[in-house]
C-alpha cells in the first residue's frame, strides 16, 4: 500500500522526466566527472608504456601494470574513507564538491610534462574521487523515499549519465593524445608534438571544470539532500548512537600511519625496479583492515541490519571477481588493442584508445533493452545474486572470445601488417562485458542504498567501490604479465575466463541461501538494467 501511495502521490517531484529535478544536477555532474575519469583512463596506460621518443614514460608493461593497478585501486578504495567522513561530519553534498575540485586539479597536474606532476596528478585524482564517488551516489538515493518505486529507475538514468561521459571522453582525449593530425596542429603553434598526451590529460580537467560549474548552478535542486548528519531530517528518528570521540580519530590515524609505514619500509626493502609491485600486497591488506575497522566504528546494528550486511558481503566478494576481468579494459586489453589489433575501418586508421568508447555506447543502447526484459519478467525476474551470476558468466565468455583471438595471432586472413587480428574481436568481448555490467553495476549501486542502514549509506557505497578497487588491483597485476605472445595471452585469458565463469556458477548455486537474508527486491521499471 505504501508503494502504491508513493507512486500516485501528486506531491512527488517529477520535473526531470518523471524524476526529482535534483537528479538532473547529479546526472550532469557525474557525466562530466566520468568524462574526465574515462578520458584520462583511456590514454594513461598507453602513455606509461609508450617509448620516451614518442612522448611516453617508456615503462614496461611489467612495471606499468602494478603502478596502474595501485592507482586504480586507490580511486575505488578511497570512497570508503570519503563516505565515512560524509556520513559522520561534512555531508555528501559538500564532500562531492570538494572531490570535484581536487579531481580537476589532478588532471591539470597530469597536463604538465614532468614526472613529479604525473605522480601528483594521480594522487589528486584518487583523493578527489574518494570524496566524490560514493557521496554523489548516496545523494541519488536520498532523492527518493524508501518505498518510492522510481528509485531503481533513477539509478539507471544516473548510470546513463556515467556512460554518456565515458563514451565521448576517449574519442576526445584519445584524439588529442594519439592523433597525427592534432600533433601536426600543435607543431604549428610552437609546441612539441610529443606533448600531445598532455593535451589529452588537460581535456579531462576541462571536463571536470564543466561538471563543477553546473553543480554550482544546480545546487538549489539538491538543497535537501547530502546534508551533514546534524542537519539531516532523515536521521532525526534514528536511535542515538555512540558519539564521535578522539578515540576514533586516534584509531584512524594509527591505521593510516601503519599503511604509510608499510609502503615506505617495503619500498626500501626491495630494490627500486620491483618495489612498486611488492608494496601492493600490504596496501591491499591494510585496505581490508580499514574496511573492517571503519564498519566496526558504526553504531550498534540490529539483527536485520546484520543480515542485510551479510548480503552486501556476498555481493561484494563476487563483484570483486567481476571487476577483476572487466577492469582490464584499460590495461591488458588496451595494450592488446594498441599492439596486436588492426585498427582500421573503411580505410581509416583510428587511435586504439577509441575502442574504449565501445562499452559505453553499448551500455546506452542495451540498458533500456535489459531493463524492459526485467519489467516483462515482473515477479519472475531474477534476484540480485542471480543477476550477479549472469554478469560473471558473460564476463567469462568475453575472455573466451579474446583467448580465441589470441590463439589466432599471425593466422588472421585480414592481417596485412604482421601478427595482428581484427579489432572486431575486442568489440565482441566488449559486448559480452556490457551485458555483464548491466546485470551487475547499476543493480549493485541500487542494492547498496536499499540494504545499508540509514546511518551507513555513504559508507556502504564506499564498500561497494572497494570491490571495484580490489578488482582493479588484481587486473593491474594481470596486466603486468602482458606479453605480446600468442601462447602466453591465450593461457592468461583462458584462466581469467575460467575463474569468472566458475564464480558465476558457484554464486548461482548458493543464491537461495543469500535470498533468505532479505526480502525479494521491488519490481524494476523499464529503465532498470
Short mmCIF file of C-alpha atoms in Angstrom, two decimals:
data_model
loop_
_atom_site.label_atom_id
_atom_site.label_comp_id
_atom_site.label_asym_id
_atom_site.label_seq_id
_atom_site.Cartn_x
_atom_site.Cartn_y
_atom_site.Cartn_z
CA UNK A 1 0.00 0.00 0.00
CA UNK A 2 2.82 2.41 0.83
CA UNK A 3 4.43 1.69 -2.53
CA UNK A 4 1.18 2.41 -4.37
CA UNK A 5 0.72 5.61 -2.36
CA UNK A 6 4.23 6.79 -3.21
CA UNK A 7 3.69 6.00 -6.86
CA UNK A 8 0.48 8.06 -7.07
CA UNK A 9 1.37 10.88 -4.67
CA UNK A 10 0.82 14.14 -6.63
CA UNK A 11 3.28 15.96 -4.35
CA UNK A 12 6.26 13.91 -5.54
CA UNK A 13 8.77 15.90 -7.62
CA UNK A 14 8.58 14.56 -11.20
CA UNK A 15 10.08 17.54 -13.06
CA UNK A 16 13.04 15.66 -14.62
CA UNK A 17 11.47 13.06 -16.91
CA UNK A 18 9.31 11.81 -14.05
CA UNK A 19 12.14 12.03 -11.50
CA UNK A 20 13.15 14.72 -8.96
CA UNK A 21 14.84 17.75 -10.52
CA UNK A 22 17.86 17.10 -8.31
CA UNK A 23 18.61 14.05 -10.45
CA UNK A 24 19.42 16.37 -13.37
CA UNK A 25 22.11 18.15 -11.33
CA UNK A 26 23.66 14.87 -10.17
CA UNK A 27 23.28 13.31 -13.65
CA UNK A 28 25.33 16.02 -15.38
CA UNK A 29 27.86 16.30 -12.56
CA UNK A 30 28.56 12.57 -12.78
CA UNK A 31 28.57 12.71 -16.59
CA UNK A 32 31.36 15.31 -16.62
CA UNK A 33 33.26 13.62 -13.79
CA UNK A 34 33.18 10.33 -15.70
CA UNK A 35 34.20 12.22 -18.86
CA UNK A 36 37.33 13.32 -17.02
CA UNK A 37 37.98 9.90 -15.48
CA UNK A 38 37.46 7.72 -18.54
CA UNK A 39 39.18 10.18 -20.87
CA UNK A 40 42.31 10.07 -18.74
CA UNK A 41 41.97 6.31 -18.23
CA UNK A 42 41.81 5.65 -21.98
CA UNK A 43 45.29 7.05 -22.52
CA UNK A 44 47.02 6.57 -19.14
CA UNK A 45 48.35 3.02 -19.57
CA UNK A 46 49.34 3.72 -23.18
CA UNK A 47 51.21 6.87 -22.07
CA UNK A 48 53.01 4.91 -19.37
CA UNK A 49 54.19 2.21 -21.80
CA UNK A 50 54.86 4.35 -24.87
CA UNK A 51 58.53 4.97 -25.71
CA UNK A 52 60.15 8.17 -24.44
CA UNK A 53 60.90 9.10 -28.05
CA UNK A 54 57.14 9.06 -28.68
CA UNK A 55 56.35 11.24 -25.68
CA UNK A 56 55.57 8.45 -23.19
CA UNK A 57 57.27 7.36 -19.98
CA UNK A 58 58.91 4.33 -21.59
CA UNK A 59 57.87 1.87 -18.87
CA UNK A 60 57.46 -1.84 -19.48
CA UNK A 61 54.07 -3.48 -19.03
CA UNK A 62 55.56 -5.46 -16.13
CA UNK A 63 56.22 -2.20 -14.27
CA UNK A 64 53.31 -0.11 -15.54
CA UNK A 65 50.63 -2.72 -14.76
CA UNK A 66 51.11 -2.73 -10.97
CA UNK A 67 51.53 1.07 -10.91
CA UNK A 68 48.26 1.46 -12.75
CA UNK A 69 46.67 -1.16 -10.51
CA UNK A 70 47.73 0.75 -7.38
CA UNK A 71 46.31 4.00 -8.80
CA UNK A 72 43.03 2.40 -9.90
CA UNK A 73 42.66 0.54 -6.59
CA UNK A 74 43.16 3.83 -4.72
CA UNK A 75 40.50 5.53 -6.85
CA UNK A 76 37.91 2.99 -5.75
CA UNK A 77 39.21 2.38 -2.22
CA UNK A 78 39.22 5.99 -1.03
CA UNK A 79 35.43 6.41 -1.44
CA UNK A 80 35.23 4.21 1.65
CA UNK A 81 37.00 6.96 3.62
CA UNK A 82 35.13 9.75 1.82
CA UNK A 83 31.80 8.09 2.51
CA UNK A 84 32.62 7.67 6.20
CA UNK A 85 33.67 11.33 6.52
CA UNK A 86 30.45 12.46 4.82
CA UNK A 87 28.24 10.22 6.98
CA UNK A 88 29.89 11.43 10.17
CA UNK A 89 30.81 15.06 9.54
CA UNK A 90 30.56 17.11 6.35
CA UNK A 91 27.67 15.55 4.44
CA UNK A 92 27.61 14.12 0.92
CA UNK A 93 26.87 17.42 -0.85
CA UNK A 94 29.92 19.24 0.47
CA UNK A 95 32.14 16.17 0.02
CA UNK A 96 31.09 15.90 -3.64
CA UNK A 97 32.10 19.50 -4.38
CA UNK A 98 35.45 19.13 -2.60
CA UNK A 99 36.12 15.96 -4.56
CA UNK A 100 35.36 17.62 -7.89
CA UNK A 101 37.79 20.48 -7.22
CA UNK A 102 40.59 18.08 -6.25
CA UNK A 103 39.95 15.87 -9.30
CA UNK A 104 40.15 18.89 -11.62
CA UNK A 105 43.48 19.95 -10.11
CA UNK A 106 44.77 16.40 -10.54
CA UNK A 107 44.01 16.30 -14.26
CA UNK A 108 45.63 19.68 -14.79
CA UNK A 109 48.71 18.41 -12.92
CA UNK A 110 48.90 15.48 -15.37
CA UNK A 111 48.90 18.05 -18.18
CA UNK A 112 52.34 19.24 -17.03
CA UNK A 113 55.07 17.15 -18.77
CA UNK A 114 57.09 16.48 -15.61
CA UNK A 115 57.29 13.14 -13.79
CA UNK A 116 56.71 14.86 -10.42
CA UNK A 117 53.42 16.29 -11.69
CA UNK A 118 52.49 12.88 -13.11
CA UNK A 119 52.59 11.30 -9.64
CA UNK A 120 50.96 14.36 -8.05
CA UNK A 121 48.15 14.18 -10.59
CA UNK A 122 47.44 10.51 -9.89
CA UNK A 123 47.30 11.16 -6.13
CA UNK A 124 44.96 14.15 -6.52
CA UNK A 125 42.58 12.30 -8.87
CA UNK A 126 42.44 9.35 -6.46
CA UNK A 127 41.83 11.54 -3.39
CA UNK A 128 39.22 13.65 -5.18
CA UNK A 129 37.38 10.57 -6.40
CA UNK A 130 37.38 9.32 -2.82
CA UNK A 131 35.37 12.36 -1.78
CA UNK A 132 33.02 12.38 -4.79
CA UNK A 133 32.25 8.86 -5.94
CA UNK A 134 30.23 7.24 -3.16
CA UNK A 135 28.70 10.51 -1.96
CA UNK A 136 27.13 11.55 -5.25
CA UNK A 137 25.55 8.07 -5.49
CA UNK A 138 24.26 8.43 -1.93
CA UNK A 139 22.57 11.71 -2.88
CA UNK A 140 20.80 9.99 -5.76
CA UNK A 141 19.37 7.52 -3.25
CA UNK A 142 18.37 10.41 -0.93
CA UNK A 143 16.16 11.88 -3.66
CA UNK A 144 13.69 9.03 -3.19
CA UNK A 145 11.69 7.66 -0.28
CA UNK A 146 12.33 4.09 0.82
CA UNK A 147 9.11 2.91 -0.88
CA UNK A 148 9.45 5.08 -4.00
CA UNK A 149 9.28 2.71 -6.98
CA UNK A 150 11.29 5.21 -9.05
CA UNK A 151 14.50 4.56 -7.11
CA UNK A 152 15.93 1.77 -9.31
CA UNK A 153 14.94 3.61 -12.49
CA UNK A 154 16.57 6.75 -11.09
CA UNK A 155 19.85 4.91 -10.66
CA UNK A 156 19.53 3.63 -14.22
CA UNK A 157 19.10 7.20 -15.52
CA UNK A 158 22.09 8.21 -13.40
CA UNK A 159 24.06 5.30 -14.88
CA UNK A 160 23.25 6.56 -18.38
CA UNK A 161 24.95 9.83 -17.43
CA UNK A 162 28.06 7.89 -16.43
CA UNK A 163 28.19 6.20 -19.81
CA UNK A 164 27.49 9.32 -21.85
CA UNK A 165 30.63 10.82 -20.36
CA UNK A 166 32.53 7.56 -20.76
CA UNK A 167 31.57 7.34 -24.44
CA UNK A 168 32.65 10.81 -25.56
CA UNK A 169 35.81 11.18 -23.46
CA UNK A 170 38.03 8.51 -25.12
CA UNK A 171 37.13 10.00 -28.51
CA UNK A 172 38.18 13.48 -27.40
CA UNK A 173 41.16 12.66 -25.17
CA UNK A 174 42.31 9.81 -27.43
CA UNK A 175 42.27 12.08 -30.47
CA UNK A 176 44.28 14.78 -28.70
CA UNK A 177 46.79 12.27 -27.32
CA UNK A 178 47.32 9.91 -30.29
CA UNK A 179 46.18 11.59 -33.49
CA UNK A 180 48.86 12.60 -36.01
CA UNK A 181 46.65 15.42 -37.27
CA UNK A 182 46.49 17.02 -33.83
CA UNK A 183 50.24 16.56 -33.33
CA UNK A 184 50.83 18.41 -36.60
CA UNK A 185 48.41 21.12 -35.48
CA UNK A 186 50.24 21.85 -32.20
CA UNK A 187 53.57 21.88 -34.04
CA UNK A 188 52.22 24.86 -35.95
CA UNK A 189 51.51 26.53 -32.60
CA UNK A 190 55.09 26.01 -31.46
CA UNK A 191 54.50 23.02 -29.15
CA UNK A 192 56.48 19.78 -29.04
CA UNK A 193 54.34 17.18 -30.87
CA UNK A 194 55.31 14.57 -28.27
CA UNK A 195 53.40 16.59 -25.66
CA UNK A 196 50.11 15.72 -27.31
CA UNK A 197 49.48 13.22 -24.48
CA UNK A 198 49.29 16.09 -22.02
CA UNK A 199 46.65 17.87 -24.07
CA UNK A 200 44.53 14.76 -23.60
CA UNK A 201 45.03 14.95 -19.83
CA UNK A 202 44.18 18.68 -19.89
CA UNK A 203 40.91 17.96 -21.73
CA UNK A 204 39.93 15.68 -18.84
CA UNK A 205 40.48 18.58 -16.43
CA UNK A 206 38.31 20.87 -18.56
CA UNK A 207 35.54 18.26 -18.40
CA UNK A 208 35.66 18.24 -14.59
CA UNK A 209 35.51 22.06 -14.60
CA UNK A 210 32.25 21.94 -16.55
CA UNK A 211 30.92 19.40 -14.05
CA UNK A 212 31.68 21.71 -11.11
CA UNK A 213 30.17 24.68 -12.91
CA UNK A 214 26.81 23.03 -13.48
CA UNK A 215 26.90 21.53 -9.95
CA UNK A 216 27.05 25.07 -8.54
CA UNK A 217 24.37 26.34 -10.91
CA UNK A 218 22.01 23.49 -9.97
CA UNK A 219 22.79 23.40 -6.24
CA UNK A 220 19.29 24.63 -5.35
CA UNK A 221 17.89 21.41 -6.86
CA UNK A 222 19.72 19.33 -4.24
CA UNK A 223 19.21 21.66 -1.28
CA UNK A 224 17.55 18.96 0.85
CA UNK A 225 19.92 16.04 0.19
CA UNK A 226 23.51 15.28 1.16
CA UNK A 227 23.28 17.27 4.39
CA UNK A 228 25.66 16.79 7.35
CA UNK A 229 24.27 14.39 10.00
CA UNK A 230 23.43 17.25 12.37
CA UNK A 231 21.14 18.81 9.74
CA UNK A 232 19.72 15.66 8.13
CA UNK A 233 15.98 15.28 8.92
CA UNK A 234 16.05 11.64 7.82
CA UNK A 235 18.15 10.78 10.86
CA UNK A 236 16.02 12.55 13.47
CA UNK A 237 14.03 9.40 14.25
CA UNK A 238 17.08 7.14 14.26
CA UNK A 239 18.16 5.87 17.70
CA UNK A 240 21.03 7.81 19.18
CA UNK A 241 24.32 6.02 18.95
CA UNK A 242 27.84 6.45 20.15
CA UNK A 243 29.11 9.97 19.60
CA UNK A 244 32.36 10.54 17.76
CA UNK A 245 35.31 10.73 20.10
CA UNK A 246 39.04 11.31 19.89
CA UNK A 247 39.49 7.55 20.27
CA UNK A 248 38.01 7.05 16.81
CA UNK A 249 40.34 9.67 15.35
CA UNK A 250 43.29 8.04 17.09
CA UNK A 251 42.42 4.62 15.66
CA UNK A 252 42.06 6.05 12.18
CA UNK A 253 45.35 7.94 12.48
CA UNK A 254 47.21 4.81 13.63
CA UNK A 255 45.70 2.88 10.75
CA UNK A 256 46.78 5.44 8.13
CA UNK A 257 50.25 5.72 9.70
CA UNK A 258 50.62 1.92 9.63
CA UNK A 259 49.66 1.82 5.94
CA UNK A 260 52.18 4.55 5.08
CA UNK A 261 54.89 2.82 7.14
CA UNK A 262 54.34 -0.50 5.36
CA UNK A 263 54.59 1.20 1.97
CA UNK A 264 57.79 3.07 2.86
CA UNK A 265 59.51 0.08 4.52
CA UNK A 266 58.61 -2.19 1.63
CA UNK A 267 59.96 0.31 -0.87
CA UNK A 268 63.29 0.44 0.96
CA UNK A 269 63.45 -3.32 1.47
CA UNK A 270 63.02 -4.24 -2.19
CA UNK A 271 65.08 -2.75 -4.99
CA UNK A 272 63.57 0.11 -6.98
CA UNK A 273 62.66 -1.97 -10.02
CA UNK A 274 60.30 -4.23 -8.03
CA UNK A 275 59.31 -2.05 -5.07
CA UNK A 276 56.06 -0.84 -6.56
CA UNK A 277 54.97 -4.42 -7.20
CA UNK A 278 55.91 -5.70 -3.77
CA UNK A 279 54.17 -2.94 -1.81
CA UNK A 280 50.81 -3.66 -3.42
CA UNK A 281 50.04 -6.70 -1.27
CA UNK A 282 50.44 -4.98 2.12
CA UNK A 283 48.50 -1.96 0.85
CA UNK A 284 45.56 -4.18 -0.09
CA UNK A 285 45.74 -6.00 3.27
CA UNK A 286 45.65 -2.66 5.09
CA UNK A 287 42.71 -1.62 2.89
CA UNK A 288 40.78 -4.62 4.12
CA UNK A 289 41.59 -3.76 7.74
CA UNK A 290 40.38 -0.21 7.18
CA UNK A 291 37.07 -1.56 5.87
CA UNK A 292 36.62 -3.78 8.92
CA UNK A 293 37.59 -1.15 11.49
CA UNK A 294 35.54 1.66 9.94
CA UNK A 295 32.50 -0.60 9.85
CA UNK A 296 33.12 -1.50 13.50
CA UNK A 297 33.10 2.19 14.40
CA UNK A 298 29.46 2.49 13.41
CA UNK A 299 26.60 2.47 15.91
CA UNK A 300 25.17 -0.82 17.11
CA UNK A 301 23.13 -2.60 14.46
CA UNK A 302 20.00 -4.72 14.67
CA UNK A 303 19.80 -8.38 13.65
CA UNK A 304 18.04 -7.29 10.45
CA UNK A 305 20.87 -4.84 9.72
CA UNK A 306 23.46 -7.56 10.13
CA UNK A 307 21.56 -9.87 7.78
CA UNK A 308 21.48 -7.18 5.13
CA UNK A 309 25.19 -6.50 5.69
CA UNK A 310 25.71 -10.23 5.12
CA UNK A 311 24.13 -9.86 1.68
CA UNK A 312 26.40 -6.89 0.99
CA UNK A 313 29.45 -9.01 1.87
CA UNK A 314 28.39 -11.77 -0.54
CA UNK A 315 27.70 -9.32 -3.37
CA UNK A 316 30.98 -7.54 -2.56
CA UNK A 317 33.01 -10.74 -2.95
CA UNK A 318 31.61 -11.73 -6.32
CA UNK A 319 31.63 -8.14 -7.52
CA UNK A 320 35.40 -8.09 -6.96
CA UNK A 321 35.80 -11.11 -9.24
CA UNK A 322 33.73 -9.47 -11.97
CA UNK A 323 35.73 -6.23 -11.89
CA UNK A 324 38.96 -8.26 -11.94
CA UNK A 325 38.11 -9.13 -15.53
CA UNK A 326 36.16 -6.07 -16.57
CA UNK A 327 38.77 -3.50 -15.49
CA UNK A 328 41.44 -4.99 -17.74
CA UNK A 329 39.80 -2.89 -20.47
CA UNK A 330 42.14 -0.01 -19.70
CA UNK A 331 45.30 -2.11 -19.23
CA UNK A 332 45.90 -5.50 -20.85
CA UNK A 333 43.00 -5.19 -23.29
CA UNK A 334 44.08 -1.63 -24.11
CA UNK A 335 47.62 -2.88 -24.76
CA UNK A 336 46.17 -5.70 -26.89
CA UNK A 337 44.29 -3.10 -28.94
CA UNK A 338 47.39 -0.91 -29.34
CA UNK A 339 49.93 -3.60 -30.21
CA UNK A 340 48.08 -6.59 -31.62
CA UNK A 341 44.96 -5.20 -33.29
CA UNK A 342 44.34 -3.80 -36.77
CA UNK A 343 42.57 -0.51 -36.00
CA UNK A 344 41.36 0.29 -39.50
CA UNK A 345 37.73 0.84 -40.53
CA UNK A 346 36.71 1.70 -44.14
CA UNK A 347 40.32 2.60 -44.88
CA UNK A 348 40.62 4.99 -41.91
CA UNK A 349 43.11 4.16 -39.18
CA UNK A 350 41.75 5.33 -35.83
CA UNK A 351 43.52 5.70 -32.43
CA UNK A 352 43.45 2.45 -30.47
CA UNK A 353 42.10 4.32 -27.42
CA UNK A 354 38.84 4.89 -29.33
CA UNK A 355 37.93 1.26 -28.64
CA UNK A 356 37.43 2.36 -25.03
CA UNK A 357 34.20 4.02 -26.23
CA UNK A 358 32.67 0.73 -27.41
CA UNK A 359 31.47 -0.37 -23.96
CA UNK A 360 29.80 2.95 -23.03
CA UNK A 361 27.87 3.23 -26.30
CA UNK A 362 26.72 -0.37 -25.90
CA UNK A 363 25.55 0.47 -22.37
CA UNK A 364 23.46 3.34 -23.73
CA UNK A 365 21.96 1.08 -26.42
CA UNK A 366 21.31 -2.04 -24.36
CA UNK A 367 20.37 -0.59 -20.96
CA UNK A 368 16.72 0.05 -21.95
CA UNK A 369 16.53 -3.43 -23.52
CA UNK A 370 17.79 -5.19 -20.39
CA UNK A 371 15.50 -3.02 -18.27
CA UNK A 372 12.50 -3.94 -20.42
CA UNK A 373 13.40 -7.60 -20.00
CA UNK A 374 13.31 -7.26 -16.19
CA UNK A 375 9.95 -5.49 -16.48
CA UNK A 376 8.44 -8.24 -18.63
CA UNK A 377 9.62 -10.87 -16.17
CA UNK A 378 7.92 -8.96 -13.35
CA UNK A 379 7.78 -11.06 -10.20
CA UNK A 380 9.69 -13.79 -12.05
CA UNK A 381 12.77 -11.61 -12.57
CA UNK A 382 15.99 -12.99 -11.04
CA UNK A 383 17.29 -11.91 -7.66
CA UNK A 384 20.32 -9.65 -7.30
CA UNK A 385 22.54 -12.70 -6.64
CA UNK A 386 21.40 -14.39 -9.88
CA UNK A 387 21.94 -11.16 -11.82
CA UNK A 388 25.49 -11.07 -10.45
CA UNK A 389 25.97 -14.69 -11.51
CA UNK A 390 24.80 -13.86 -15.04
CA UNK A 391 27.24 -10.95 -15.08
CA UNK A 392 30.18 -13.19 -14.16
CA UNK A 393 29.28 -15.77 -16.80
CA UNK A 394 29.05 -13.13 -19.54
CA UNK A 395 32.32 -11.61 -18.33
CA UNK A 396 33.96 -15.01 -18.65
CA UNK A 397 32.51 -15.51 -22.13
CA UNK A 398 34.21 -12.26 -23.18
CA UNK A 399 37.56 -13.75 -22.19
CA UNK A 400 36.77 -16.92 -24.12
CA UNK A 401 36.45 -14.66 -27.17
CA UNK A 402 39.74 -12.82 -26.61
CA UNK A 403 41.56 -16.05 -25.74
CA UNK A 404 40.46 -17.47 -29.10
CA UNK A 405 41.53 -14.24 -30.83
CA UNK A 406 44.94 -14.50 -29.14
CA UNK A 407 45.34 -18.03 -30.47
CA UNK A 408 44.83 -16.63 -33.98
CA UNK A 409 47.61 -14.05 -33.80
CA UNK A 410 49.53 -14.36 -37.04
CA UNK A 411 46.82 -16.51 -38.65
CA UNK A 412 44.03 -13.98 -39.28
CA UNK A 413 43.29 -13.70 -43.03
CA UNK A 414 42.67 -9.94 -42.63
CA UNK A 415 46.16 -9.48 -41.25
CA UNK A 416 48.34 -7.45 -43.57
CA UNK A 417 50.82 -5.94 -41.11
CA UNK A 418 52.31 -8.71 -39.01
CA UNK A 419 50.98 -10.66 -36.08
CA UNK A 420 47.69 -8.81 -35.52
CA UNK A 421 43.97 -9.59 -35.53
CA UNK A 422 40.93 -7.51 -36.43
CA UNK A 423 39.52 -5.16 -33.79
CA UNK A 424 36.10 -6.85 -34.12
CA UNK A 425 37.25 -9.49 -31.63
CA UNK A 426 37.51 -6.76 -28.99
CA UNK A 427 34.10 -5.41 -29.99
CA UNK A 428 32.60 -8.86 -29.37
CA UNK A 429 34.37 -9.08 -26.00
CA UNK A 430 33.03 -5.66 -25.00
CA UNK A 431 29.52 -6.77 -25.98
CA UNK A 432 29.76 -9.69 -23.52
CA UNK A 433 31.18 -7.41 -20.82
CA UNK A 434 28.44 -4.84 -21.43
CA UNK A 435 25.70 -7.38 -20.81
CA UNK A 436 27.53 -8.46 -17.67
CA UNK A 437 27.97 -4.90 -16.45
CA UNK A 438 24.27 -4.14 -16.94
CA UNK A 439 23.39 -7.14 -14.80
CA UNK A 440 25.73 -6.06 -12.00
CA UNK A 441 26.76 -2.42 -11.74
CA UNK A 442 23.51 -0.37 -11.55
CA UNK A 443 21.86 -3.23 -9.68
CA UNK A 444 24.72 -3.18 -7.16
CA UNK A 445 24.50 0.59 -6.64
CA UNK A 446 20.76 0.41 -6.04
CA UNK A 447 21.14 -2.60 -3.72
CA UNK A 448 23.66 -0.78 -1.53
CA UNK A 449 21.27 2.14 -0.93
CA UNK A 450 18.43 -0.27 -0.10
CA UNK A 451 20.41 -2.68 2.09
CA UNK A 452 22.57 -0.20 4.01
CA UNK A 453 21.40 1.04 7.44
CA UNK A 454 20.35 4.72 7.32
CA UNK A 455 23.49 5.95 9.09
CA UNK A 456 25.84 4.00 6.83
CA UNK A 457 24.63 4.64 3.27
CA UNK A 458 27.69 6.55 2.02
CA UNK A 459 29.98 4.16 3.89
CA UNK A 460 28.36 1.09 2.34
CA UNK A 461 28.59 2.68 -1.11
CA UNK A 462 32.27 3.09 -0.28
CA UNK A 463 32.39 -0.64 0.47
CA UNK A 464 30.79 -1.28 -2.93
CA UNK A 465 33.50 0.78 -4.61
CA UNK A 466 36.09 -1.09 -2.55
CA UNK A 467 35.11 -4.22 -4.51
CA UNK A 468 35.94 -2.31 -7.70
CA UNK A 469 39.19 -1.22 -6.05
CA UNK A 470 40.29 -4.78 -5.33
CA UNK A 471 39.18 -5.83 -8.82
CA UNK A 472 41.37 -3.09 -10.30
CA UNK A 473 44.27 -4.21 -8.15
CA UNK A 474 44.05 -7.77 -9.47
CA UNK A 475 43.53 -6.52 -13.02
CA UNK A 476 46.68 -4.43 -12.73
CA UNK A 477 48.71 -7.41 -11.58
CA UNK A 478 47.42 -9.46 -14.52
CA UNK A 479 48.28 -6.60 -16.89
CA UNK A 480 51.84 -6.67 -15.52
CA UNK A 481 52.19 -10.14 -17.06
CA UNK A 482 51.14 -8.89 -20.53
CA UNK A 483 53.44 -10.16 -23.27
CA UNK A 484 52.72 -9.80 -26.97
CA UNK A 485 52.88 -13.57 -27.43
CA UNK A 486 50.05 -15.76 -28.69
CA UNK A 487 50.60 -18.71 -26.33
CA UNK A 488 51.05 -16.55 -23.20
CA UNK A 489 47.98 -14.41 -23.87
CA UNK A 490 45.82 -17.40 -24.74
CA UNK A 491 46.77 -19.07 -21.46
CA UNK A 492 46.26 -15.90 -19.37
CA UNK A 493 42.88 -15.00 -20.85
CA UNK A 494 41.66 -18.59 -20.58
CA UNK A 495 42.45 -18.64 -16.85
CA UNK A 496 40.53 -15.40 -16.33
CA UNK A 497 37.57 -16.85 -18.26
CA UNK A 498 37.50 -19.99 -16.12
CA UNK A 499 37.68 -18.03 -12.85
CA UNK A 500 34.83 -15.72 -13.82
CA UNK A 501 32.52 -18.38 -15.23
CA UNK A 502 33.23 -20.76 -12.33
CA UNK A 503 32.45 -17.99 -9.83
CA UNK A 504 29.19 -17.23 -11.62
CA UNK A 505 28.10 -20.86 -11.43
CA UNK A 506 29.05 -21.02 -7.73
CA UNK A 507 27.05 -17.88 -6.92
CA UNK A 508 24.03 -19.25 -8.76
CA UNK A 509 24.21 -22.40 -6.62
CA UNK A 510 24.36 -20.50 -3.30
CA UNK A 511 21.84 -17.81 -4.30
CA UNK A 512 18.91 -19.46 -2.44
CA UNK A 513 20.80 -19.04 0.84
CA UNK A 514 21.55 -15.39 0.02
CA UNK A 515 17.93 -14.67 -0.86
CA UNK A 516 16.77 -15.82 2.57
CA UNK A 517 18.61 -12.93 4.21
CA UNK A 518 16.38 -10.24 2.74
CA UNK A 519 13.03 -9.87 1.02
CA UNK A 520 12.57 -10.00 -2.72
CA UNK A 521 13.52 -6.71 -4.39
CA UNK A 522 10.88 -4.40 -5.77
CA UNK A 523 9.85 -4.82 -9.41
CA UNK A 524 12.14 -2.83 -11.67
CA UNK A 525 10.94 -0.11 -14.02
CA UNK A 526 11.65 -0.19 -17.78
CA UNK A 527 14.91 1.76 -17.38
CA UNK A 528 16.44 -0.64 -14.84
CA UNK A 529 19.38 -2.55 -16.34
#
